[in-house]
């Protein structure tokens, strides 16, 4: 058998007209297996259904915003878009002939596993529904969560987006907001500004109160109804503490605070009212007399060390008129032993 000529024979057999499949025939067979009407319907779902869905969502958001609020409009828009896009994708795959039963079964198993692995995300989603239902704040409100203060940009499924006044973007999970104390600063149209002011103890409180009321009444951003009020808070370490409470529109809050502080300082300077700084005064007290010190002599002899020590050890509180103690006599000097001088 000629093994070397075997490849040539196979090539000649494959080149017979009944076994040759041209590229055109392969393309024809492929197109024959494809349902052209189903393909057109799938393309219509994608290129017509999705733009139509987005247009309906935008129209619903505008209508809900006019009727209710921007927050509810955002929620309605998401409830329309997300399920709608998912439905269009499923219909497109069905038109193309895909069997979705195994895919949906696998998706159910994967969904259970993902659910156990993403308990925090599920908690945020549930907390988001609580925020939407309770409505403690809305989009464009200014809120404070802990130490963070900012304007609400959006209330999403997982988190709330804020923009701070120094133009920072902050994302707070919904679960954190539900568990924390949230202050809605712009909930009501007016706000009260409280300024703590200290004056010196020598100042007359009624006079200071009159000056503060005049300054508040002259400011165009301050409301006269409710009228400004001055409270006496108490006695501070270095000042008499007062509190000026002024009502204003919420959009004028910060500008009123800046102008009032400047005007109060200028008015106090012109009226001669002192704003003290913290200081402390030390007193030795008057209930106990100082410890008496008596000079015994200008110069103490060297041999009077014992007497000086005795004088200094007099108990405190002893009567100074008591008679002097007899002078202490020094012991006589020891004499030399005569026996020690004898030669031995």
Short mmCIF file of N, CA and C in Angstrom, two decimals, residues 308-319:
data_model
loop_
_atom_site.label_atom_id
_atom_site.label_comp_id
_atom_site.label_asym_id
_atom_site.label_seq_id
_atom_site.Cartn_x
_atom_site.Cartn_y
_atom_site.Cartn_z
N UNK A 308 17.63 79.06 118.65
CA UNK A 308 16.88 79.41 117.43
C UNK A 308 15.98 78.27 117.00
N UNK A 309 16.50 77.04 117.08
CA UNK A 309 15.69 75.89 116.72
C UNK A 309 14.51 75.73 117.66
N UNK A 310 14.74 76.02 118.96
CA UNK A 310 13.64 75.92 119.91
C UNK A 310 12.59 76.98 119.64
N UNK A 311 13.03 78.18 119.22
CA UNK A 311 12.08 79.25 118.92
C UNK A 311 11.22 78.91 117.71
N UNK A 312 11.82 78.29 116.70
CA UNK A 312 11.09 77.99 115.48
C UNK A 312 10.14 76.81 115.64
N UNK A 313 10.35 76.00 116.66
CA UNK A 313 9.49 74.82 116.83
C UNK A 313 8.36 75.07 117.79
N UNK A 314 8.06 76.37 118.04
CA UNK A 314 6.92 76.68 118.90
C UNK A 314 5.65 76.26 118.18
N UNK A 315 4.74 75.56 118.84
CA UNK A 315 3.54 75.08 118.14
C UNK A 315 2.71 76.25 117.65
N UNK A 316 2.02 76.03 116.49
CA UNK A 316 1.17 77.06 115.93
C UNK A 316 -0.04 77.25 116.83
N UNK A 317 -0.40 78.50 117.02
CA UNK A 317 -1.53 78.81 117.87
C UNK A 317 -1.15 79.03 119.32
N UNK A 318 0.14 78.89 119.69
CA UNK A 318 0.55 79.13 121.07
C UNK A 318 0.41 80.61 121.40
N UNK A 319 0.14 80.92 122.66
CA UNK A 319 -0.07 82.30 123.09
C UNK A 319 1.26 83.05 123.02
#
